[in-house]
Coordinates of C-alpha atoms and ligand atoms in Angstrom, one line a residue:
X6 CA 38.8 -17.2 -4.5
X7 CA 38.6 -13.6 -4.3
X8 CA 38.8 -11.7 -1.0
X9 CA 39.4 -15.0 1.4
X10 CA 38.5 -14.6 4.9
X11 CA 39.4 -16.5 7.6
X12 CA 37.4 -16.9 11.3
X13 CA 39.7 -17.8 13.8
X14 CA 37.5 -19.0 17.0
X15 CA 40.0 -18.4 19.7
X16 CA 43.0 -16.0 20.5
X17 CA 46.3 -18.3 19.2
X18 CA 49.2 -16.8 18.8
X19 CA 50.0 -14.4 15.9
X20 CA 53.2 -15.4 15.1
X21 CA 52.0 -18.1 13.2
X22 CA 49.7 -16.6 11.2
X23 CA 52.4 -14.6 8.9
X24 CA 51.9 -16.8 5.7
X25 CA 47.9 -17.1 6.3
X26 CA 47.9 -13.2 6.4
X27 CA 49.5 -12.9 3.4
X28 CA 46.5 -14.8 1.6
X29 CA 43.2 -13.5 3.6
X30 CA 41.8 -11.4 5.8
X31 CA 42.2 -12.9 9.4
X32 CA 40.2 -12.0 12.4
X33 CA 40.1 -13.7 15.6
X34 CA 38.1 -14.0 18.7
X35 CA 39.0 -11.5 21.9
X36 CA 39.6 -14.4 23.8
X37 CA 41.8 -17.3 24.6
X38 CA 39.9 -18.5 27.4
X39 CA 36.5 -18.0 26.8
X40 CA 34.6 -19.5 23.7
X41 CA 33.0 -17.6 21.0
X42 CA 29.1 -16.9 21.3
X43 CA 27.2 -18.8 18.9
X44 CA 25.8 -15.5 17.5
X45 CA 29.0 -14.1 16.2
X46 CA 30.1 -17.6 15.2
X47 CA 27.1 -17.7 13.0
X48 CA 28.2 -14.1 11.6
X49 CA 31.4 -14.8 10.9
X50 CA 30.0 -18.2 9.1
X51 CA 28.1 -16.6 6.7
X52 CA 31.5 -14.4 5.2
X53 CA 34.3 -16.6 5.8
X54 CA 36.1 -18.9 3.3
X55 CA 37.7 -20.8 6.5
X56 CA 37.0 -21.1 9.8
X57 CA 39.6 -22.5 12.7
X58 CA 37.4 -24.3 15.2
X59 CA 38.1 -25.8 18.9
X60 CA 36.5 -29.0 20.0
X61 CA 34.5 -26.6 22.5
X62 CA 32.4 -25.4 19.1
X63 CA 29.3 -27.0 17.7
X64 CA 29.9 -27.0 14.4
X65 CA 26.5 -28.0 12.8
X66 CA 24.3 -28.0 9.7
X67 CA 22.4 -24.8 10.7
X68 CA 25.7 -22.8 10.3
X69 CA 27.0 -24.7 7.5
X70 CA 23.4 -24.0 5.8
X71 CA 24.0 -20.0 6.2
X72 CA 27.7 -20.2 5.4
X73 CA 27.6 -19.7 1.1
X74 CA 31.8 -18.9 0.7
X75 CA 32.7 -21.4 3.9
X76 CA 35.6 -24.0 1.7
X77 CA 37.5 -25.5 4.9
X78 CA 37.2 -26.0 8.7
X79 CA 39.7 -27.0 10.4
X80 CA 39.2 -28.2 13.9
X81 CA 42.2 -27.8 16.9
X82 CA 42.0 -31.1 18.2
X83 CA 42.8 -34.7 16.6
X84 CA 38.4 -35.6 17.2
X85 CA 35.5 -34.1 15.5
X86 CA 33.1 -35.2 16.9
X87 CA 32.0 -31.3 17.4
X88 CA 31.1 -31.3 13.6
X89 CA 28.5 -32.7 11.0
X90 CA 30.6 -34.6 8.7
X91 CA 27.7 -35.6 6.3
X92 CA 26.7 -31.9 6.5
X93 CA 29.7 -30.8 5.5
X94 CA 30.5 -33.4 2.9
X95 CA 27.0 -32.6 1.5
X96 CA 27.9 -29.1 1.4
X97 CA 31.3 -29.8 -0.3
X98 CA 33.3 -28.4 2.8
X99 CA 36.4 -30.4 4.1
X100 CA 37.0 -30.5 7.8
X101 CA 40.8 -30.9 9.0
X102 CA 41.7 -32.0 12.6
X103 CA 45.5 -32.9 13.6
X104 CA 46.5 -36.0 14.2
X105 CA 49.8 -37.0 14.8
X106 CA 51.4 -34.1 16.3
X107 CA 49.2 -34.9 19.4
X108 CA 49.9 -38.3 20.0
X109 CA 52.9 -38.8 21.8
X110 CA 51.8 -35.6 24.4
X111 CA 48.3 -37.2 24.8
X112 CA 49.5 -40.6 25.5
X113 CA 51.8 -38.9 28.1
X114 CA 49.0 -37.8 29.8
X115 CA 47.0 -41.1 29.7
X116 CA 49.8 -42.9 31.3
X117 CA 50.6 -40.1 33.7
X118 CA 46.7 -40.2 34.7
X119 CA 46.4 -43.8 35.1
X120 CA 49.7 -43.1 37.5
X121 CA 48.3 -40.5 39.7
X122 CA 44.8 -43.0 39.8
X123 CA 46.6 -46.0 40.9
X124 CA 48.9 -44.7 43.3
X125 CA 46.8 -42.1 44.6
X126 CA 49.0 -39.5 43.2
X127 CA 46.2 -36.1 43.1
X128 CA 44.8 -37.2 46.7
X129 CA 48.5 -38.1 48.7
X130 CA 49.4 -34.1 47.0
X131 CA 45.6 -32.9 48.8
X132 CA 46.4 -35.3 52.1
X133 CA 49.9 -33.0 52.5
X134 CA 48.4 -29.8 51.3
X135 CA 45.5 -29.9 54.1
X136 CA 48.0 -30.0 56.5
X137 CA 46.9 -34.0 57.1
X138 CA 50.6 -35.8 57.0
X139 CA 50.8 -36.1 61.0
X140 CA 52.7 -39.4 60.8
X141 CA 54.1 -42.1 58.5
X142 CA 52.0 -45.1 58.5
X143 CA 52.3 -48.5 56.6
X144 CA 49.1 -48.4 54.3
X145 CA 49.0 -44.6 54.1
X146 CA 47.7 -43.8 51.2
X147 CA 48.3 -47.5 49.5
X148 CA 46.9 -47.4 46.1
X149 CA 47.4 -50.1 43.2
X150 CA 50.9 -51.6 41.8
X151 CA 50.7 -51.0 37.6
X152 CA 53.8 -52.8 36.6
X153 CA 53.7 -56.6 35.9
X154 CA 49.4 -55.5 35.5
X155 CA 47.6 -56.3 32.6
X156 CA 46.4 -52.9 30.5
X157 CA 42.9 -53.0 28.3
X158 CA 43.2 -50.7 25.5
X159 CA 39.5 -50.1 24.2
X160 CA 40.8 -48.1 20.6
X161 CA 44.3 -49.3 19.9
X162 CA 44.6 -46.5 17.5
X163 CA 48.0 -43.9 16.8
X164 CA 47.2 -42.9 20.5
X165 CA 46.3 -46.0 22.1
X166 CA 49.3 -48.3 20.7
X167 CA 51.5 -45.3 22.3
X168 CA 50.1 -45.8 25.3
X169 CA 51.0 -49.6 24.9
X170 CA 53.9 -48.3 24.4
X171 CA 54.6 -47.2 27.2
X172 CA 53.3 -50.0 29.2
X173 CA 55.9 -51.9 28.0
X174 CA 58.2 -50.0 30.3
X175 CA 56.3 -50.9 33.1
X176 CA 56.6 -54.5 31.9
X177 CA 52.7 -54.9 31.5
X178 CA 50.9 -57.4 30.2
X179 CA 49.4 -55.3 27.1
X180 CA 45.8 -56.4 26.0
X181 CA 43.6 -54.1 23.7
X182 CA 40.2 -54.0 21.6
X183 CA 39.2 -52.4 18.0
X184 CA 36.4 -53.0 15.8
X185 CA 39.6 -54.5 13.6
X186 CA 43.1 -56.5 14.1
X187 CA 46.3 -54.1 14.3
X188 CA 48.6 -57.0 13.9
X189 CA 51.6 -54.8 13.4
X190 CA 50.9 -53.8 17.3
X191 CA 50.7 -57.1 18.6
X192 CA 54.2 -57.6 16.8
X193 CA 55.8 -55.0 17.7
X194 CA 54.1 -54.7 21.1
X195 CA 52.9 -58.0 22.1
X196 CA 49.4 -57.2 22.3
X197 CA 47.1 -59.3 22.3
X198 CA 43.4 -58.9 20.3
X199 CA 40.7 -59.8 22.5
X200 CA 36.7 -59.2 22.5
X201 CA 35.4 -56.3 24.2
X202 CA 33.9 -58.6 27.1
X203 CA 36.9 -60.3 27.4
X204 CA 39.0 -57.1 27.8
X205 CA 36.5 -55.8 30.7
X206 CA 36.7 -58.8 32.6
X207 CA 40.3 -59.4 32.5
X208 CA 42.2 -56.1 32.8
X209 CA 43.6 -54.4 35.7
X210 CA 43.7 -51.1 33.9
X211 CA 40.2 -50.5 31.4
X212 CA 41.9 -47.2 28.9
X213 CA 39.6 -45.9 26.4
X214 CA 40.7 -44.1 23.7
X215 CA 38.3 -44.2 21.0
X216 CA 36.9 -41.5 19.2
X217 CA 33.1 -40.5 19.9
X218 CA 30.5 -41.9 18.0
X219 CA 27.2 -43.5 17.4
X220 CA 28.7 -46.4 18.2
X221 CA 31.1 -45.4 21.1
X222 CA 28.4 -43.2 22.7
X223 CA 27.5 -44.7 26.2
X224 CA 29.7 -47.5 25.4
X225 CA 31.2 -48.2 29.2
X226 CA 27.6 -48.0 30.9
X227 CA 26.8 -50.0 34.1
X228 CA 26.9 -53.7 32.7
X229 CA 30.2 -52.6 31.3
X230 CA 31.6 -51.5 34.7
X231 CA 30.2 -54.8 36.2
X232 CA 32.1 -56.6 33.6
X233 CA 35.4 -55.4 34.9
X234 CA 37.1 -56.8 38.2
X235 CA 36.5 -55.5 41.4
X236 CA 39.6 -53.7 41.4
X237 CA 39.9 -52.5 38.1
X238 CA 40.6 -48.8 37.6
X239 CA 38.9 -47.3 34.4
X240 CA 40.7 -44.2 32.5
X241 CA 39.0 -42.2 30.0
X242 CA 41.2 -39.8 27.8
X243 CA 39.0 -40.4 24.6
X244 CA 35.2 -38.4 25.2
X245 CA 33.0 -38.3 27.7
X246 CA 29.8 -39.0 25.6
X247 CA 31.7 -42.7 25.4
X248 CA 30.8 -43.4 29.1
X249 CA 27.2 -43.0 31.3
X250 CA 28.8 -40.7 34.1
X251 CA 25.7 -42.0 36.1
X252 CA 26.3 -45.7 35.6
X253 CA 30.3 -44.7 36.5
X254 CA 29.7 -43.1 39.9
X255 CA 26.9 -45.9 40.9
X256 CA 29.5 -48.4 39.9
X257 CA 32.1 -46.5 42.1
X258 CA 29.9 -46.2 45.0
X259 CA 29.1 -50.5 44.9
X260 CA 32.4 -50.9 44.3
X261 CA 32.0 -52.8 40.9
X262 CA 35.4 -51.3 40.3
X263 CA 37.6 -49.4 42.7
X264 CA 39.0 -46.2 40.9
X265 CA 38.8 -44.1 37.7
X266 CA 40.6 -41.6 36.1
X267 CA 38.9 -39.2 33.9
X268 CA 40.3 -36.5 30.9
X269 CA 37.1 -35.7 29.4
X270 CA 33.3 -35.1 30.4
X271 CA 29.9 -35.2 28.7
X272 CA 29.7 -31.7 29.6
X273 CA 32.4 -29.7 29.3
X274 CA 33.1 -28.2 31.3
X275 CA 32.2 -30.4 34.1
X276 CA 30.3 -28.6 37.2
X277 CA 32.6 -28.5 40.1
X278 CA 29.4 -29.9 42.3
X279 CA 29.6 -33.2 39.9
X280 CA 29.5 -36.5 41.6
X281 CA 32.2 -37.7 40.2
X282 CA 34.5 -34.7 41.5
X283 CA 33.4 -35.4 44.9
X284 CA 34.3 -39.3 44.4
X285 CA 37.1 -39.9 46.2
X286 CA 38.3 -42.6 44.3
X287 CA 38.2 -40.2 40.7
X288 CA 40.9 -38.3 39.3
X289 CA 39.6 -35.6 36.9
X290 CA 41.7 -33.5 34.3
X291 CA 40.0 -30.5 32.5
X292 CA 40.4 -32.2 29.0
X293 CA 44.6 -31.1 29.0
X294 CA 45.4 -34.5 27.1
X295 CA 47.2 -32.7 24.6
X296 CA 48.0 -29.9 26.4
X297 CA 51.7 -28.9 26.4
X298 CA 53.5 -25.7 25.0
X299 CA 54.7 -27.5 22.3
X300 CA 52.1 -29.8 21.3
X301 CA 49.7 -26.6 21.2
X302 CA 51.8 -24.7 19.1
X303 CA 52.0 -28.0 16.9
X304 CA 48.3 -28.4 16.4
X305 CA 48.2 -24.6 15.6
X306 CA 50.8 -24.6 13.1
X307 CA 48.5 -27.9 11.2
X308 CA 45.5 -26.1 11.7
X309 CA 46.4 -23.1 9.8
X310 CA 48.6 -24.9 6.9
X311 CA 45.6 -26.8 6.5
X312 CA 43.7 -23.5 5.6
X313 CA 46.8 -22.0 3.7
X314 CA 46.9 -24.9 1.6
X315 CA 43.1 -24.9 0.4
X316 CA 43.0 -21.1 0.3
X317 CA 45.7 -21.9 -2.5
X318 CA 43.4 -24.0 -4.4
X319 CA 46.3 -27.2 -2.9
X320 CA 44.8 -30.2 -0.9
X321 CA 45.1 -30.1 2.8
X322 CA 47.1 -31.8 4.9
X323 CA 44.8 -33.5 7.5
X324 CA 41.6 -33.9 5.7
X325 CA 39.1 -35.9 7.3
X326 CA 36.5 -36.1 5.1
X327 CA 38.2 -36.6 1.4
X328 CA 35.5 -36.8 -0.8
X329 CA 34.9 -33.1 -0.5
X330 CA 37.7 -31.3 -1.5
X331 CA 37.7 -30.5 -5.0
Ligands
NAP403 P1 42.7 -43.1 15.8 O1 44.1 -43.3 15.4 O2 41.7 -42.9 14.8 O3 42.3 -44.3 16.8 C1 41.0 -44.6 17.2 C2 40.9 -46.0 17.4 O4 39.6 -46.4 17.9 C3 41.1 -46.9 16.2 O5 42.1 -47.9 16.5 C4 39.8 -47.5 15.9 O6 39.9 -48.8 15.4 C5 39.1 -47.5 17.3 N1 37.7 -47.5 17.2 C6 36.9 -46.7 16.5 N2 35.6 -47.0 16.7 C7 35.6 -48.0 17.6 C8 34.5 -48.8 18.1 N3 33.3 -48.6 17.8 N4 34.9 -49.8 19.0 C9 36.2 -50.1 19.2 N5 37.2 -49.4 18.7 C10 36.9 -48.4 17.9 O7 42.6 -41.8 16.7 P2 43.7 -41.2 17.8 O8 44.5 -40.1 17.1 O9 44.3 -42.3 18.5 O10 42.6 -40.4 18.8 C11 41.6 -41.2 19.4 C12 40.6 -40.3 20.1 O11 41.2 -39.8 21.3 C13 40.2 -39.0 19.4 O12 39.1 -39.3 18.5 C14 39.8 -38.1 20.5 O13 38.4 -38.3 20.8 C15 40.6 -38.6 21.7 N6 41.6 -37.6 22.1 C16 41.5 -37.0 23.3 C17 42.5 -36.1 23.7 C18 42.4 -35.5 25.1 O14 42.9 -34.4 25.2 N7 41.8 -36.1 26.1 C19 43.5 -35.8 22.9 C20 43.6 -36.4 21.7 C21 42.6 -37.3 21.3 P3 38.8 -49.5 14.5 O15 38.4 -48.5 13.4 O16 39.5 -50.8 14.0 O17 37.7 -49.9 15.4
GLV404 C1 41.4 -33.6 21.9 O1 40.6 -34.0 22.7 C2 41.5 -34.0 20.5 O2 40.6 -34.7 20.1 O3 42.5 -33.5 19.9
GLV405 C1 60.5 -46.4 51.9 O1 60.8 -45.2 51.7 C2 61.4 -47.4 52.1 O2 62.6 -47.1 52.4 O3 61.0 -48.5 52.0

């Protein structure tokens, strides 16, 4: 490889980009929170050996198609649901995410979310702010117990069975669906495997966690939500493309389940004017599941030794798509 370059779609920090400068040419997007047009994305696709994507960028077969020297992508973010697999594959590129270094952070957040849903945690911190707290009152602001609750896990993957895992500290009753058994979970966890139907209708808390696609996409529509209990609360930390926001406010607003808490949207990001913002009974996140200092850094630092390594003619790390690398 003569000459690598490497497209960098956001501003991360430089520090960690000592041993990829030594290899190639790097340049960067201005901007750390804005995303790169899809005009100079498509530029810098047609000369670069590598590009470092966010989840934010369509990554698609019209750019692959005009990118001749383009060897690796590697996506910031544990889904890629952003990219063309089969496009890339076919075009002998291998796409990296980073797994693993997210998982504990992001099942934080889950568990923190389905907190602030269930106890009300976002509104009671609006109620005081507004100057509202004029007196103590018995049912102020009651929301819904978790402990001693049983938990739905819809995608008991490295995420999901962390999450379990920290429902066992709040003594839950742990139940969770895949499209296969993870029998080392229900050991160690005391899960239980149930069917998707069966999950819905008898879990307090309905988490999804699986990744987006064809057959995830719309998956907790308005039969689903009428599946659940009354008083389920739904939390979303997987992709918004997995639920019909439509069919999830209607089912809010005739109380075919009572809260939700939500990480991700369809569209990202969300318009402040959304129905579901307005819910009262919604929490909403702007997609920060994996979102601490460290856990950032993390996925950085996998991102670009994922590049390093196939600029050096080496295997990657975090390849998602195997076949291609040769
Ligand atoms: P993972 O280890 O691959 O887990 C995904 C799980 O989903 C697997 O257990 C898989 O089991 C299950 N699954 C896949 N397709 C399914 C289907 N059609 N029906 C039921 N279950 C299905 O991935 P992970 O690292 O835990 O990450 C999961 C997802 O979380 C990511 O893809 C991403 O979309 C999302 N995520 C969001 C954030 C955030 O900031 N909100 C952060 C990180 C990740 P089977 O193959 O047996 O079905
Ligand atoms: C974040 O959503 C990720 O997939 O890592
Ligand atoms: C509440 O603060 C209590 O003392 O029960």
């Amino acid at each position: 490889m003569d000459n690598p370059y490497v497209f960098i779609t956001r501003k991360i920090p430089n520090e960690i980009l000592t041993e990829l400068k030594e290899l190639a040419e790097v340049s960067m997007w201005e901007y750390d929170d804005k995303p790169v047009s899809r005009e100079r994305l498509l530029e810098e696709a047609q000369k670069a050996t590598a590009l470092l994507t966010m989840l934010s960028d369509p990554v698609d077969k019209a750019l692959m198609d005009h990118a001749p020297k383009l060897k690796v992508i590697a996506n910031l973010a544990v889904g890629y649901d952003n990219i063309d697999i089969e496009a890339a594959t076919n075009a002998e590129i291998v796409i990296c995410n980073t797994p693993d270094v997210l998982t504990d952070t992001t099942a934080d957040l889950a568990f923190g979310l389905l907190m602030a849903t269930a106890r009300k945690i976002t509104e009671a911190e609006r109620f005081i702010r507004d100057g509202k707290w004029v007196n103590w009152s018995p049912f102020l602001l009651a929301g819904y117990d978790i402990h001693h609750k049983t938990i739905g896990i819809v995608g008991m993957g490295r995420i999901g069975e962390t999450v379990a895992r920290r429902a066992t500290g709040f003594e839950m009753n742990i139940q969770y669906y895949n499209r296969s058994r993870k029998k080392t979970a229900e050991e160690s966890l005391g899960a239980s495997y149930v069917s998707f139907d069966d999950l819905l209708r008898t879990s307090d808390f309905v988490v999804n966690l699986t990744p987006l696609t064809a057959e995830t996409k719309g998956l907790f529509n308005y039969e689903a939500f009428q599946k659940m209990k009354k008083d389920a609360i739904f939390i979303n930390v997987g992709r918004g493309g997995s639920v019909v926001e439509k069919d999830l406010v209607a089912a809010l607003e005739n109380k075919e389940i009572v809260a939700a808490g939500l990480d991700v949207f369809t569209e990202e990001p969300i318009s402040a004017s959304d129905p579901l913002l307005s819910h009262p009974n919604t929490v909403c996140l702007p997609h920060i599941g994996s979102s601490s200092i460290e856990t950032r850094m993390e996925m950085c630092r996998l991102a670009v030794r994922n590049i390093v390594k196939v600029v050096k003619g080496e295997e990657p790390e975090t390849p998602v798509n195997k076949r291609a690398f040769r």
